[in-house]
Each structure stands twice: as structure tokens, then as C-alpha cells.
Amino acid sequence: SWDSAPTDQLNMFAGKKGYFYSRQNFMTADGEEHVIKMRKELTVSGWALDAATGQAITEFKAVPGAERLELAHGTNGQYSVTFHEFNPPLEVTIEADGYEPLMSEPFSGKTNQAVWNAQLKKLDPNQAIAGTIVFPDGTPAVGARVGLCTQRSGVTVGRGKFINYEESETKSVGNKGQFLFAPDPTASVVVAVHARGYASVD
């Protein structure tokens, strides 16, 4: 109850643990009682496996929809992610170094538990987004981090480093300055950051 609500239309948010966030609830203080219907949030769990061997993938990321802030780090093949926002399609993407990313079929918002086991194929280097990061003198930029900007995610740079890079698609370069990302038709920019400098390329 809000006894001093303004007379203009209000956009109300409702949140409760175990339920999807409820947004865009437009209400006017007209003396009537308003109802916000909430639905239980969705948790998806399962395994990430090598498609060729059937073996569990040791380390990987599980991303619920486009919410990289909510990604989970899977270990020893197992993962669990929860959708807090009801923004269909509700899809999970599994990402692992050396493998092509794999996206699930959309899950129904009518259930609050689902299981999906992902079988990832090894990344074909000939189809990858790859390159080498070097300093102006041509030597490998060992210790640099490189990020890939796509439709799903970008990177934020501040004070000579990536900020919140765990939520973005970034990685450290190899000992020869080399990097490798899975193919992504929506990729737009590669960004590299090192204490000695910054660079980006379309």
C-alpha cells in the first residue's frame, strides 16, 4: 500500500526470490487494488560433454540467454544456471575453450526446472577468429588480454584493463601473443589490452 503515490502513471517492479523479475507493470493511483502476477524462475542444469569422446569437459561457461552477468562456471562437466528475467527465447549457451559454442533449443517458461546435456564439437582452427597481439617493435605481447565484441556481449575497458571481464568473452593470449575465439557471425571487434598499450581491429 502506498498512501502518498503520485497521480501520474507509475512503472512498478516486483521481485521475489525464486520468481522471475516482474517489470513494466503500469499502474495509476485510482483507488483500486492492482495485481501483479509472478511466475517461478527457471533453472536449467545438465552436463557439457565432448561430442566425439563423451567425456566431461573440465571447465566451461553456461550463459542463460543474453544475461552474461548471470553466467555460471561449470566444472567437471556439470552446470546449473537460473533465468531471473523472463525474456524469451529462454536458451542456454555453453562456451568452452577449444570448442564451438552450443546453444540449446528454447525452454518453456511453464516449468521451473529443466535438464539439458550439451555435446560440444572441437573447434576447427580454420573457421576460428584468430590472430596475434604484438607490441610496436613486433615482439609478442605476452600477458595481454584480448576480448571479442559480438551481438551477445562486449567489453568495458578502464584503467588499462578489462573491467568485469568475467562477464565478457575475454582470454589471455598465449606465450607467442596468439589468441583463438570460436567462429561467431555476429563478431564485430577484437580488443587487446596490456599495461603497455591498447589496440582494436574490426
PDB file of C-alpha atoms in Angstrom:
ATOM      1  CA  SER A   1       0.000   0.000   0.000  1.00  0.00           C
ATOM      2  CA  TRP A   2       1.321   3.438  -0.968  1.00  0.00           C
ATOM      3  CA  ASP A   3      -0.826   6.176   0.534  1.00  0.00           C
ATOM      4  CA  SER A   4       1.107   9.080  -0.999  1.00  0.00           C
ATOM      5  CA  ALA A   5       1.550   7.814  -4.571  1.00  0.00           C
ATOM      6  CA  PRO A   6       1.699  10.483  -7.305  1.00  0.00           C
ATOM      7  CA  THR A   7      -1.273  10.704  -9.647  1.00  0.00           C
ATOM      8  CA  ASP A   8       0.845  10.078 -12.762  1.00  0.00           C
ATOM      9  CA  GLN A   9       1.080   6.582 -14.241  1.00  0.00           C
ATOM     10  CA  LEU A  10       3.759   4.517 -12.458  1.00  0.00           C
ATOM     11  CA  ASN A  11       6.003   1.756 -13.798  1.00  0.00           C
ATOM     12  CA  MET A  12       6.281  -0.777 -10.974  1.00  0.00           C
ATOM     13  CA  PHE A  13       8.853  -3.535 -10.459  1.00  0.00           C
ATOM     14  CA  ALA A  14       8.292  -6.636  -8.331  1.00  0.00           C
ATOM     15  CA  GLY A  15      10.944  -9.114  -7.225  1.00  0.00           C
ATOM     16  CA  LYS A  16      10.886 -12.195  -5.021  1.00  0.00           C
ATOM     17  CA  LYS A  17      13.434 -14.962  -4.553  1.00  0.00           C
ATOM     18  CA  GLY A  18      12.535 -17.968  -6.690  1.00  0.00           C
ATOM     19  CA  TYR A  19      10.484 -15.934  -9.184  1.00  0.00           C
ATOM     20  CA  PHE A  20      11.194 -14.095 -12.431  1.00  0.00           C
ATOM     21  CA  TYR A  21      11.589 -10.356 -12.024  1.00  0.00           C
ATOM     22  CA  SER A  22       8.359  -8.616 -12.994  1.00  0.00           C
ATOM     23  CA  ARG A  23       8.826  -5.359 -14.913  1.00  0.00           C
ATOM     24  CA  GLN A  24       6.701  -2.955 -16.953  1.00  0.00           C
ATOM     25  CA  ASN A  25       3.734  -3.033 -14.587  1.00  0.00           C
ATOM     26  CA  PHE A  26       1.985   0.257 -15.345  1.00  0.00           C
ATOM     27  CA  MET A  27      -0.385   1.488 -12.653  1.00  0.00           C
ATOM     28  CA  THR A  28      -2.267   4.638 -11.681  1.00  0.00           C
ATOM     29  CA  ALA A  29      -3.279   5.604  -8.157  1.00  0.00           C
ATOM     30  CA  ASP A  30      -7.031   5.340  -8.803  1.00  0.00           C
ATOM     31  CA  GLY A  31      -8.213   3.862  -5.503  1.00  0.00           C
ATOM     32  CA  GLU A  32      -8.439   0.348  -6.965  1.00  0.00           C
ATOM     33  CA  GLU A  33      -6.265  -2.596  -5.911  1.00  0.00           C
ATOM     34  CA  HIS A  34      -3.793  -3.665  -8.596  1.00  0.00           C
ATOM     35  CA  VAL A  35      -2.494  -7.219  -9.051  1.00  0.00           C
ATOM     36  CA  ILE A  36       0.948  -8.275 -10.313  1.00  0.00           C
ATOM     37  CA  LYS A  37       1.109 -11.936 -11.300  1.00  0.00           C
ATOM     38  CA  MET A  38       4.543 -13.533 -10.932  1.00  0.00           C
ATOM     39  CA  ARG A  39       5.863 -16.804 -12.335  1.00  0.00           C
ATOM     40  CA  LYS A  40       8.529 -19.074 -10.886  1.00  0.00           C
ATOM     41  CA  GLU A  41      12.007 -18.616 -12.336  1.00  0.00           C
ATOM     42  CA  LEU A  42      13.631 -21.294 -14.485  1.00  0.00           C
ATOM     43  CA  THR A  43      16.726 -23.276 -13.512  1.00  0.00           C
ATOM     44  CA  VAL A  44      18.475 -25.364 -16.171  1.00  0.00           C
ATOM     45  CA  SER A  45      21.112 -27.932 -15.254  1.00  0.00           C
ATOM     46  CA  GLY A  46      22.985 -30.679 -17.009  1.00  0.00           C
ATOM     47  CA  TRP A  47      26.297 -31.822 -18.454  1.00  0.00           C
ATOM     48  CA  ALA A  48      28.738 -30.426 -21.006  1.00  0.00           C
ATOM     49  CA  LEU A  49      30.362 -33.287 -22.911  1.00  0.00           C
ATOM     50  CA  ASP A  50      32.881 -33.732 -25.714  1.00  0.00           C
ATOM     51  CA  ALA A  51      30.771 -34.833 -28.697  1.00  0.00           C
ATOM     52  CA  ALA A  52      33.471 -37.161 -30.028  1.00  0.00           C
ATOM     53  CA  THR A  53      34.545 -38.899 -26.810  1.00  0.00           C
ATOM     54  CA  GLY A  54      31.578 -38.413 -24.499  1.00  0.00           C
ATOM     55  CA  GLN A  55      33.975 -37.228 -21.802  1.00  0.00           C
ATOM     56  CA  ALA A  56      33.011 -34.400 -19.449  1.00  0.00           C
ATOM     57  CA  ILE A  57      34.510 -31.007 -20.286  1.00  0.00           C
ATOM     58  CA  THR A  58      36.539 -29.841 -17.305  1.00  0.00           C
ATOM     59  CA  GLU A  59      35.980 -26.075 -17.439  1.00  0.00           C
ATOM     60  CA  PHE A  60      33.357 -24.084 -19.344  1.00  0.00           C
ATOM     61  CA  LYS A  61      30.780 -21.303 -19.086  1.00  0.00           C
ATOM     62  CA  ALA A  62      27.000 -21.659 -19.132  1.00  0.00           C
ATOM     63  CA  VAL A  63      25.155 -18.481 -20.144  1.00  0.00           C
ATOM     64  CA  PRO A  64      21.386 -18.061 -19.587  1.00  0.00           C
ATOM     65  CA  GLY A  65      20.049 -16.165 -22.607  1.00  0.00           C
ATOM     66  CA  ALA A  66      21.837 -12.852 -23.147  1.00  0.00           C
ATOM     67  CA  GLU A  67      22.457 -12.323 -19.427  1.00  0.00           C
ATOM     68  CA  ARG A  68      26.226 -12.780 -19.213  1.00  0.00           C
ATOM     69  CA  LEU A  69      26.143 -11.225 -15.748  1.00  0.00           C
ATOM     70  CA  GLU A  70      24.322 -14.385 -14.676  1.00  0.00           C
ATOM     71  CA  LEU A  71      26.693 -16.890 -16.331  1.00  0.00           C
ATOM     72  CA  ALA A  72      27.843 -19.892 -14.336  1.00  0.00           C
ATOM     73  CA  HIS A  73      31.244 -21.573 -14.426  1.00  0.00           C
ATOM     74  CA  GLY A  74      30.794 -25.273 -14.974  1.00  0.00           C
ATOM     75  CA  THR A  75      33.300 -27.738 -13.544  1.00  0.00           C
ATOM     76  CA  ASN A  76      33.911 -31.414 -14.275  1.00  0.00           C
ATOM     77  CA  GLY A  77      31.130 -31.394 -16.858  1.00  0.00           C
ATOM     78  CA  GLN A  78      28.278 -30.211 -14.626  1.00  0.00           C
ATOM     79  CA  TYR A  79      26.477 -26.859 -14.600  1.00  0.00           C
ATOM     80  CA  SER A  80      23.376 -25.102 -13.320  1.00  0.00           C
ATOM     81  CA  VAL A  81      22.063 -21.680 -14.388  1.00  0.00           C
ATOM     82  CA  THR A  82      18.979 -19.726 -13.377  1.00  0.00           C
ATOM     83  CA  PHE A  83      16.981 -17.315 -15.505  1.00  0.00           C
ATOM     84  CA  HIS A  84      15.889 -14.311 -13.429  1.00  0.00           C
ATOM     85  CA  GLU A  85      14.498 -12.357 -16.384  1.00  0.00           C
ATOM     86  CA  PHE A  86      11.619 -13.707 -18.460  1.00  0.00           C
ATOM     87  CA  ASN A  87      12.890 -12.628 -21.880  1.00  0.00           C
ATOM     88  CA  PRO A  88      12.013 -15.394 -24.372  1.00  0.00           C
ATOM     89  CA  PRO A  89      13.524 -17.283 -26.019  1.00  0.00           C
ATOM     90  CA  LEU A  90      14.952 -18.871 -22.856  1.00  0.00           C
ATOM     91  CA  GLU A  91      18.104 -20.510 -24.227  1.00  0.00           C
ATOM     92  CA  VAL A  92      21.350 -21.671 -22.608  1.00  0.00           C
ATOM     93  CA  THR A  93      24.712 -21.291 -24.369  1.00  0.00           C
ATOM     94  CA  ILE A  94      27.696 -23.446 -23.391  1.00  0.00           C
ATOM     95  CA  GLU A  95      31.151 -21.988 -24.126  1.00  0.00           C
ATOM     96  CA  ALA A  96      34.455 -23.819 -23.641  1.00  0.00           C
ATOM     97  CA  ASP A  97      37.977 -23.112 -24.860  1.00  0.00           C
ATOM     98  CA  GLY A  98      38.786 -25.242 -27.889  1.00  0.00           C
ATOM     99  CA  TYR A  99      35.123 -25.985 -28.683  1.00  0.00           C
ATOM    100  CA  GLU A 100      32.405 -24.435 -30.806  1.00  0.00           C
ATOM    101  CA  PRO A 101      29.791 -22.757 -28.583  1.00  0.00           C
ATOM    102  CA  LEU A 102      26.469 -24.578 -28.464  1.00  0.00           C
ATOM    103  CA  MET A 103      23.023 -23.073 -27.847  1.00  0.00           C
ATOM    104  CA  SER A 104      20.046 -25.069 -26.603  1.00  0.00           C
ATOM    105  CA  GLU A 105      16.552 -25.096 -28.022  1.00  0.00           C
ATOM    106  CA  PRO A 106      14.250 -22.615 -26.226  1.00  0.00           C
ATOM    107  CA  PHE A 107      12.924 -23.788 -22.870  1.00  0.00           C
ATOM    108  CA  SER A 108       9.328 -23.364 -21.825  1.00  0.00           C
ATOM    109  CA  GLY A 109       8.573 -20.742 -19.206  1.00  0.00           C
ATOM    110  CA  LYS A 110       5.822 -23.017 -17.883  1.00  0.00           C
ATOM    111  CA  THR A 111       8.240 -25.127 -15.830  1.00  0.00           C
ATOM    112  CA  ASN A 112      10.782 -24.078 -13.216  1.00  0.00           C
ATOM    113  CA  GLN A 113      13.230 -26.972 -13.726  1.00  0.00           C
ATOM    114  CA  ALA A 114      14.790 -28.297 -16.929  1.00  0.00           C
ATOM    115  CA  VAL A 115      17.706 -30.540 -17.896  1.00  0.00           C
ATOM    116  CA  TRP A 116      19.900 -30.115 -20.969  1.00  0.00           C
ATOM    117  CA  ASN A 117      23.061 -32.067 -21.760  1.00  0.00           C
ATOM    118  CA  ALA A 118      25.268 -30.311 -24.326  1.00  0.00           C
ATOM    119  CA  GLN A 119      27.616 -32.176 -26.679  1.00  0.00           C
ATOM    120  CA  LEU A 120      30.273 -29.762 -27.921  1.00  0.00           C
ATOM    121  CA  LYS A 121      32.314 -30.227 -31.086  1.00  0.00           C
ATOM    122  CA  LYS A 122      36.011 -29.424 -31.203  1.00  0.00           C
ATOM    123  CA  LEU A 123      36.767 -26.030 -32.705  1.00  0.00           C
ATOM    124  CA  ASP A 124      38.049 -26.068 -36.297  1.00  0.00           C
ATOM    125  CA  PRO A 125      41.025 -23.642 -36.299  1.00  0.00           C
ATOM    126  CA  ASN A 126      40.345 -22.844 -39.954  1.00  0.00           C
ATOM    127  CA  GLN A 127      36.949 -21.388 -39.004  1.00  0.00           C
ATOM    128  CA  ALA A 128      38.083 -19.577 -35.870  1.00  0.00           C
ATOM    129  CA  ILE A 129      38.621 -15.875 -35.186  1.00  0.00           C
ATOM    130  CA  ALA A 130      42.356 -15.921 -34.567  1.00  0.00           C
ATOM    131  CA  GLY A 131      45.338 -13.621 -34.546  1.00  0.00           C
ATOM    132  CA  THR A 132      48.483 -12.442 -32.802  1.00  0.00           C
ATOM    133  CA  ILE A 133      48.922  -9.478 -30.470  1.00  0.00           C
ATOM    134  CA  VAL A 134      52.309  -7.744 -30.811  1.00  0.00           C
ATOM    135  CA  PHE A 135      53.997  -4.628 -29.462  1.00  0.00           C
ATOM    136  CA  PRO A 136      55.087  -1.834 -31.861  1.00  0.00           C
ATOM    137  CA  ASP A 137      58.522  -3.457 -32.145  1.00  0.00           C
ATOM    138  CA  GLY A 138      56.921  -6.695 -33.356  1.00  0.00           C
ATOM    139  CA  THR A 139      57.541  -8.783 -30.245  1.00  0.00           C
ATOM    140  CA  PRO A 140      54.649 -10.867 -28.865  1.00  0.00           C
ATOM    141  CA  ALA A 141      52.504  -9.044 -26.303  1.00  0.00           C
ATOM    142  CA  VAL A 142      52.811 -11.758 -23.670  1.00  0.00           C
ATOM    143  CA  GLY A 143      50.478 -11.047 -20.742  1.00  0.00           C
ATOM    144  CA  ALA A 144      47.914  -9.169 -22.825  1.00  0.00           C
ATOM    145  CA  ARG A 145      44.211  -9.933 -22.605  1.00  0.00           C
ATOM    146  CA  VAL A 146      42.032  -9.971 -25.685  1.00  0.00           C
ATOM    147  CA  GLY A 147      38.255  -9.571 -25.902  1.00  0.00           C
ATOM    148  CA  LEU A 148      35.712 -10.275 -28.633  1.00  0.00           C
ATOM    149  CA  CYS A 149      32.709  -7.989 -29.141  1.00  0.00           C
ATOM    150  CA  THR A 150      29.591  -9.683 -30.526  1.00  0.00           C
ATOM    151  CA  GLN A 151      25.857  -9.119 -30.531  1.00  0.00           C
ATOM    152  CA  ARG A 152      25.651 -11.017 -27.239  1.00  0.00           C
ATOM    153  CA  SER A 153      28.426  -9.273 -25.354  1.00  0.00           C
ATOM    154  CA  GLY A 154      31.019  -6.523 -25.436  1.00  0.00           C
ATOM    155  CA  VAL A 155      33.916  -5.439 -23.245  1.00  0.00           C
ATOM    156  CA  THR A 156      34.485  -2.494 -20.944  1.00  0.00           C
ATOM    157  CA  VAL A 157      37.976  -1.006 -20.684  1.00  0.00           C
ATOM    158  CA  GLY A 158      39.153   1.179 -17.808  1.00  0.00           C
ATOM    159  CA  ARG A 159      42.483   1.966 -16.143  1.00  0.00           C
ATOM    160  CA  GLY A 160      44.405  -0.107 -18.630  1.00  0.00           C
ATOM    161  CA  LYS A 161      42.455  -3.334 -18.222  1.00  0.00           C
ATOM    162  CA  PHE A 162      39.149  -5.039 -18.883  1.00  0.00           C
ATOM    163  CA  ILE A 163      36.542  -4.317 -16.217  1.00  0.00           C
ATOM    164  CA  ASN A 164      34.187  -7.138 -15.191  1.00  0.00           C
ATOM    165  CA  TYR A 165      35.812  -9.292 -17.852  1.00  0.00           C
ATOM    166  CA  GLU A 166      34.399 -12.462 -16.322  1.00  0.00           C
ATOM    167  CA  GLU A 167      31.048 -11.460 -17.810  1.00  0.00           C
ATOM    168  CA  SER A 168      32.540 -10.893 -21.283  1.00  0.00           C
ATOM    169  CA  GLU A 169      34.235 -13.071 -23.859  1.00  0.00           C
ATOM    170  CA  THR A 170      37.879 -12.432 -22.991  1.00  0.00           C
ATOM    171  CA  LYS A 171      41.016 -14.503 -22.543  1.00  0.00           C
ATOM    172  CA  SER A 172      44.758 -14.203 -22.052  1.00  0.00           C
ATOM    173  CA  VAL A 173      46.984 -14.547 -25.110  1.00  0.00           C
ATOM    174  CA  GLY A 174      49.449 -17.417 -25.444  1.00  0.00           C
ATOM    175  CA  ASN A 175      53.200 -17.201 -24.944  1.00  0.00           C
ATOM    176  CA  LYS A 176      53.563 -16.149 -28.594  1.00  0.00           C
ATOM    177  CA  GLY A 177      50.862 -13.492 -28.349  1.00  0.00           C
ATOM    178  CA  GLN A 178      48.325 -15.686 -30.124  1.00  0.00           C
ATOM    179  CA  PHE A 179      44.581 -15.907 -29.459  1.00  0.00           C
ATOM    180  CA  LEU A 180      41.696 -18.015 -30.737  1.00  0.00           C
ATOM    181  CA  PHE A 181      37.925 -17.467 -30.499  1.00  0.00           C
ATOM    182  CA  ALA A 182      35.159 -19.709 -31.756  1.00  0.00           C
ATOM    183  CA  PRO A 183      33.534 -18.573 -35.023  1.00  0.00           C
ATOM    184  CA  ASP A 184      30.681 -16.104 -34.499  1.00  0.00           C
ATOM    185  CA  PRO A 185      28.857 -14.451 -37.423  1.00  0.00           C
ATOM    186  CA  THR A 186      27.929 -11.530 -35.163  1.00  0.00           C
ATOM    187  CA  ALA A 187      31.533 -10.747 -34.142  1.00  0.00           C
ATOM    188  CA  SER A 188      32.447  -7.121 -34.831  1.00  0.00           C
ATOM    189  CA  VAL A 189      35.595  -6.017 -32.977  1.00  0.00           C
ATOM    190  CA  VAL A 190      38.622  -7.607 -31.303  1.00  0.00           C
ATOM    191  CA  VAL A 191      40.132  -5.573 -28.459  1.00  0.00           C
ATOM    192  CA  ALA A 192      43.521  -6.118 -26.791  1.00  0.00           C
ATOM    193  CA  VAL A 193      44.730  -4.563 -23.534  1.00  0.00           C
ATOM    194  CA  HIS A 194      48.167  -4.636 -21.911  1.00  0.00           C
ATOM    195  CA  ALA A 195      49.926  -2.470 -19.345  1.00  0.00           C
ATOM    196  CA  ARG A 196      51.939  -1.077 -22.286  1.00  0.00           C
ATOM    197  CA  GLY A 197      49.047  -0.246 -24.573  1.00  0.00           C
ATOM    198  CA  TYR A 198      45.676  -0.850 -26.217  1.00  0.00           C
ATOM    199  CA  ALA A 199      44.547  -1.869 -29.693  1.00  0.00           C
ATOM    200  CA  SER A 200      41.356  -2.816 -31.533  1.00  0.00           C
ATOM    201  CA  VAL A 201      40.566  -4.121 -35.003  1.00  0.00           C
ATOM    202  CA  ASP A 202      37.338  -4.793 -36.894  1.00  0.00           C
TER     203      ASP A 202
END
